Coordinates of C-alpha atoms in Angstrom, one line a residue:
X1 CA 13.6 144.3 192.0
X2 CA 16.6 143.0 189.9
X3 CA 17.7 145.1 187.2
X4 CA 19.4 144.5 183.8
X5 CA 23.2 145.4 183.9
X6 CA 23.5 149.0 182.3
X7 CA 25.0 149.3 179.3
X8 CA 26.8 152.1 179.9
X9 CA 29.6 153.1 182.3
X10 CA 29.2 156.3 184.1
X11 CA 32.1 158.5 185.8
X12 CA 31.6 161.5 188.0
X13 CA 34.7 164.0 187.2
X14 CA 35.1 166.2 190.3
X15 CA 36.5 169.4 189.6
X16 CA 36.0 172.0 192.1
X17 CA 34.4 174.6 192.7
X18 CA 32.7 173.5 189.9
X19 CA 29.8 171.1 190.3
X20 CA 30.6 167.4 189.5
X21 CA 30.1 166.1 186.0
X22 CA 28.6 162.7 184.8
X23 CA 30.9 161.1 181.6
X24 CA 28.7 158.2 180.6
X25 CA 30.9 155.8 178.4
X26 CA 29.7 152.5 176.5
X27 CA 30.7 149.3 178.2
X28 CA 31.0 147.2 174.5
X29 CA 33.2 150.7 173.1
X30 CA 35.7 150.3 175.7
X31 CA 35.7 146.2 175.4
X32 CA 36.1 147.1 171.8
X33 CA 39.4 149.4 172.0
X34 CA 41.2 147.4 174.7
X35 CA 41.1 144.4 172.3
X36 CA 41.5 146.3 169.2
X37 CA 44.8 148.5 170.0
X38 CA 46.8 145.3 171.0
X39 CA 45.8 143.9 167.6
X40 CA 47.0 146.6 165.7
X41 CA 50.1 147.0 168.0
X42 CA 51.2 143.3 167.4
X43 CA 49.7 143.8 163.5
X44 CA 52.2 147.1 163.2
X45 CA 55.1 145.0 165.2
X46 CA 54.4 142.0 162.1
X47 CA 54.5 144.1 159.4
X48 CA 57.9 146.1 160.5
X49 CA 59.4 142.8 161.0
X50 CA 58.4 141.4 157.8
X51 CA 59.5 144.2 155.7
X52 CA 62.8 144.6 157.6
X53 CA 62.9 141.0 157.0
X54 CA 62.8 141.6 153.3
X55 CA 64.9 144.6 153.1
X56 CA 67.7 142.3 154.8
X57 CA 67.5 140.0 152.0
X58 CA 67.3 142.8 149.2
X59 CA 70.2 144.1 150.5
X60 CA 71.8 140.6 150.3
X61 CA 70.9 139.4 147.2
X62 CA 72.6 142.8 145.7
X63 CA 75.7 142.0 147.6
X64 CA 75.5 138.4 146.2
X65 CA 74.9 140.3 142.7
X66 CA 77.9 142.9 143.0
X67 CA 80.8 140.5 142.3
X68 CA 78.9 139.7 138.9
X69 CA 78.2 143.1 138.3
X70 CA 81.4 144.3 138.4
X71 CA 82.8 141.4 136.4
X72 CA 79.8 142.0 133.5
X73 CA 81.1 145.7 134.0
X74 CA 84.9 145.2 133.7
X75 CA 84.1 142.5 130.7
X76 CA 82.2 145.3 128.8
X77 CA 84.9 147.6 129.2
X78 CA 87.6 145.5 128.3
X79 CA 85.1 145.2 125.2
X80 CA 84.7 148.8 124.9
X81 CA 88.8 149.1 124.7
X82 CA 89.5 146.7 122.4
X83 CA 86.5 148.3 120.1
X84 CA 87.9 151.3 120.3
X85 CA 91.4 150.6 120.1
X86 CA 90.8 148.3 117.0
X87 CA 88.3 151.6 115.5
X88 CA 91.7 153.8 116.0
X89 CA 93.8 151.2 114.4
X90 CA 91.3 151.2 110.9
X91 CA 91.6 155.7 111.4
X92 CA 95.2 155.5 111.1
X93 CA 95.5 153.4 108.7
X94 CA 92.9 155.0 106.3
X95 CA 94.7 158.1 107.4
X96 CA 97.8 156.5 106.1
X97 CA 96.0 155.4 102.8
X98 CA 94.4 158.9 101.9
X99 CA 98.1 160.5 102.9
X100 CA 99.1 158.3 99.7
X101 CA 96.8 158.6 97.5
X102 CA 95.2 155.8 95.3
X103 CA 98.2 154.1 94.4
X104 CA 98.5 151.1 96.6
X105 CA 100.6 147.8 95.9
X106 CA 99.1 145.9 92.9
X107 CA 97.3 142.7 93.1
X108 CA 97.1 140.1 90.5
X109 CA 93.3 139.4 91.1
X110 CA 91.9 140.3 87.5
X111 CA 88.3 139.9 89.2
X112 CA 89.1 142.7 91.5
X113 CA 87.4 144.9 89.0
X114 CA 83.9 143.5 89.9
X115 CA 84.2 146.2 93.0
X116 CA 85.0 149.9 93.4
X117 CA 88.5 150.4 94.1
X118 CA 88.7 151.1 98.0
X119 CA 91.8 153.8 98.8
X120 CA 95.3 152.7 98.6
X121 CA 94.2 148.9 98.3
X122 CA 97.0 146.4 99.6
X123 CA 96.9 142.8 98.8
X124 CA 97.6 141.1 102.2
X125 CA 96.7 137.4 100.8
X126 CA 101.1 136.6 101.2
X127 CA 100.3 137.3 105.0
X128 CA 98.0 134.4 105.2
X129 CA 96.2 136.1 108.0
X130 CA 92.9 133.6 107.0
X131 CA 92.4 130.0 105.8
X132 CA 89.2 129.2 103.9
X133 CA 88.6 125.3 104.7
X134 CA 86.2 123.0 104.6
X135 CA 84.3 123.8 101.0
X136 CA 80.6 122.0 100.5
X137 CA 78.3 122.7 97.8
X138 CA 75.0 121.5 97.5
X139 CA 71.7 122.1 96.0
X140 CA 68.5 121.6 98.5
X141 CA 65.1 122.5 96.1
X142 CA 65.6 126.2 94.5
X143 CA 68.6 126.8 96.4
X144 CA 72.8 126.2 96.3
X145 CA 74.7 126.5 99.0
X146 CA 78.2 126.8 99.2
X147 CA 79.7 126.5 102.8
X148 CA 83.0 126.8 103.9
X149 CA 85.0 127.7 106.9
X150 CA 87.2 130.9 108.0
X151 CA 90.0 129.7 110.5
X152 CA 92.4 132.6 112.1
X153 CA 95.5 132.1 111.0
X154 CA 97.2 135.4 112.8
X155 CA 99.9 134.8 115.7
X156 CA 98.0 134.0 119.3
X157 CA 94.6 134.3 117.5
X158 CA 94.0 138.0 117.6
X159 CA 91.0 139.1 116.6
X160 CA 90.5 139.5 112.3
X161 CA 87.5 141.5 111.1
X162 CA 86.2 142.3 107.9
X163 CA 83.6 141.8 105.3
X164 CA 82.9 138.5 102.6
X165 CA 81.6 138.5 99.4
X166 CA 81.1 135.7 97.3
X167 CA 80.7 135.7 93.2
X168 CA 78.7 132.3 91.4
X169 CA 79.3 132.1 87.8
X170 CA 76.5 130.1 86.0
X171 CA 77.0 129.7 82.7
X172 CA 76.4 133.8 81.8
X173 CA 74.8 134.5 84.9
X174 CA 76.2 136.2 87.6
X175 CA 75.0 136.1 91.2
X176 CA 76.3 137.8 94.5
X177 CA 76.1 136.9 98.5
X178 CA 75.0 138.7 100.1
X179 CA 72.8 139.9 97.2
X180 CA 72.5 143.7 97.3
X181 CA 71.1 146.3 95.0
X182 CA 73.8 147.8 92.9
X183 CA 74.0 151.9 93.0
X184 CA 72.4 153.5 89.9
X185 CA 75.5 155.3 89.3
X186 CA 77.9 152.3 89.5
X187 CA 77.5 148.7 88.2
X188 CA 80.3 147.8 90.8
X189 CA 79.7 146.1 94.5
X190 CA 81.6 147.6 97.0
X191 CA 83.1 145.7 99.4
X192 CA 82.4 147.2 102.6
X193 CA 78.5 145.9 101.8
X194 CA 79.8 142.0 102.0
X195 CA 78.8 140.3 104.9
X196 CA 80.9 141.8 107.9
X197 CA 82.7 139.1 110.4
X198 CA 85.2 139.3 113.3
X199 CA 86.3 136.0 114.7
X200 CA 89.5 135.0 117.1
X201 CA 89.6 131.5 116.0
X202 CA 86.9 129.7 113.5
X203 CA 84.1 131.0 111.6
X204 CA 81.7 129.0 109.6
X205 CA 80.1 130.4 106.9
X206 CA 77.5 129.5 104.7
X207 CA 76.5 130.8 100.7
X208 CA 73.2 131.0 99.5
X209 CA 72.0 131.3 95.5
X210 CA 69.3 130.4 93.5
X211 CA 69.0 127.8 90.8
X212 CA 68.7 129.3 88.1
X213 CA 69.4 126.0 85.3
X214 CA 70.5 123.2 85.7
X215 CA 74.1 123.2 84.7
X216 CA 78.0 124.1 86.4
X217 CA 78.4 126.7 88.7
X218 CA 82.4 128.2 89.4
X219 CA 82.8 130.3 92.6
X220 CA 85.1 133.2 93.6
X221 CA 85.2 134.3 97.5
X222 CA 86.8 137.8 98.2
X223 CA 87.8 138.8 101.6
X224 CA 88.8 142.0 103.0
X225 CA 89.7 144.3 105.9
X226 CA 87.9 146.7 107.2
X227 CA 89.9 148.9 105.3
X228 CA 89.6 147.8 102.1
X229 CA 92.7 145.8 101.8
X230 CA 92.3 142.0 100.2
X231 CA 93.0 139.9 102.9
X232 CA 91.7 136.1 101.1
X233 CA 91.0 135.2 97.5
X234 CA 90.0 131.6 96.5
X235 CA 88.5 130.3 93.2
X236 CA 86.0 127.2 93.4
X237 CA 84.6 125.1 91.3
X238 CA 83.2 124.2 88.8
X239 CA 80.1 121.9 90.3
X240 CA 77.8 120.6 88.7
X241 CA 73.9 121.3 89.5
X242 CA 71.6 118.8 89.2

């Protein structure tokens, strides 16, 4: 009589003295690991090759990266310096101006007493270390808008910082850019609250007032260091508002 093929595969261990034993093991178990452990063997082998793989190109897109790195790094310091070495500039020479007092050289610019007198203020404006250029006024709805540019008049275009204010006269009105509230103690604008600005070469800048009639506006644009001293002064106008 022909029999079904067993299912199972049985091994006699001989281990003397001891009586023999009988390990039965299933046929479609051991199929099962012989085709599985090469599988994961060439699955481990795939994955280890991939991920070196990507490591390799991590590690060489850093070194692609670590020339611009160090050039971003060198540009910030050299930023840094200069920021710092301008900051220690300003300290002296407030350090200078305090040293002094309040007496500083006298300036003909009557409409200097629209702002708090900074410490030992020098007028600078002989220097010509600034142009303004370039004036445009025009009205566009509810607004005026006076433009103008700054251009760097200083030897190899070093860099000239500072802050802008600008003063429109209409009729008995009086506006202010950039428009600020005044101090409850003081009535006066201080200039270290104008719009700030450091430029090598060219700066554009650009006014902005409300209408408030229909008539002539005259402009007065004040410019000074970062330590108080009047670098620019320039009287505009009058233009008329339509």
């Amino acid at each position: 009589m022909i029999r079904n093929p067993s299912k199972d595969l049985t091994l006699i261990v001989y281990n003397t003295p001891k009586p023999p034993r009988y390990l039965k093991l299933n046929k479609r178990l051991i199929r099962s690991v012989i085709l599985i452990i090469p599988i994961l063997i060439i699955a481990f082998i795939s994955v280890s090759f991939m991920y070196s793989m990507y490591l390799k190109n991590k590690v060489n897109q850093l070194k692609d990266k670590e020339p611009k790195l160090i050039a971003q790094l060198k540009s910030e310091t050299e930023s840094l310096q200069s920021t710092v070495a301008t900051l220690q500039k300003a300290n002296d020479t407030l350090t200078r101006k305090i040293s002094k007092g309040t007496g500083g050289t006298t300036t003909s610019v009557t409409s200097l007493g629209l702002f708090t007198s900074p410490i030992g203020l020098v007028d600078l404006r002989e220097k010509e270390m600034l142009k303004i250029e370039g004036i445009e006024h025009k009205t566009e709805g509810n607004k005026i808008k006076l433009s103008f540019n700054l251009s760097n008049n200083l030897p190899d275009n070093a860099k000239i910082a500072g802050y802008l204010t600008v003063v429109q006269y209409q009729g008995n009105l009086i506006q202010y850019y950039p428009d600020y509230e005044l101090g409850e103690k003081s009535l006066l604008l201080e200039y270290s609250k104008g719009e700030s600005f450091g430029f090598s070469r060219f700066r554009p800048t650009i006014a902005t007032f409300q209408k408030l009639r229909k008539t002539s506006a005259k402009y007065k644009i004040f410019i000074f260091s970062r330590n108080g001293d009047l670098i620019s002064y320039k009287q505009i106008g009058p233009f008329n508002i339509q």
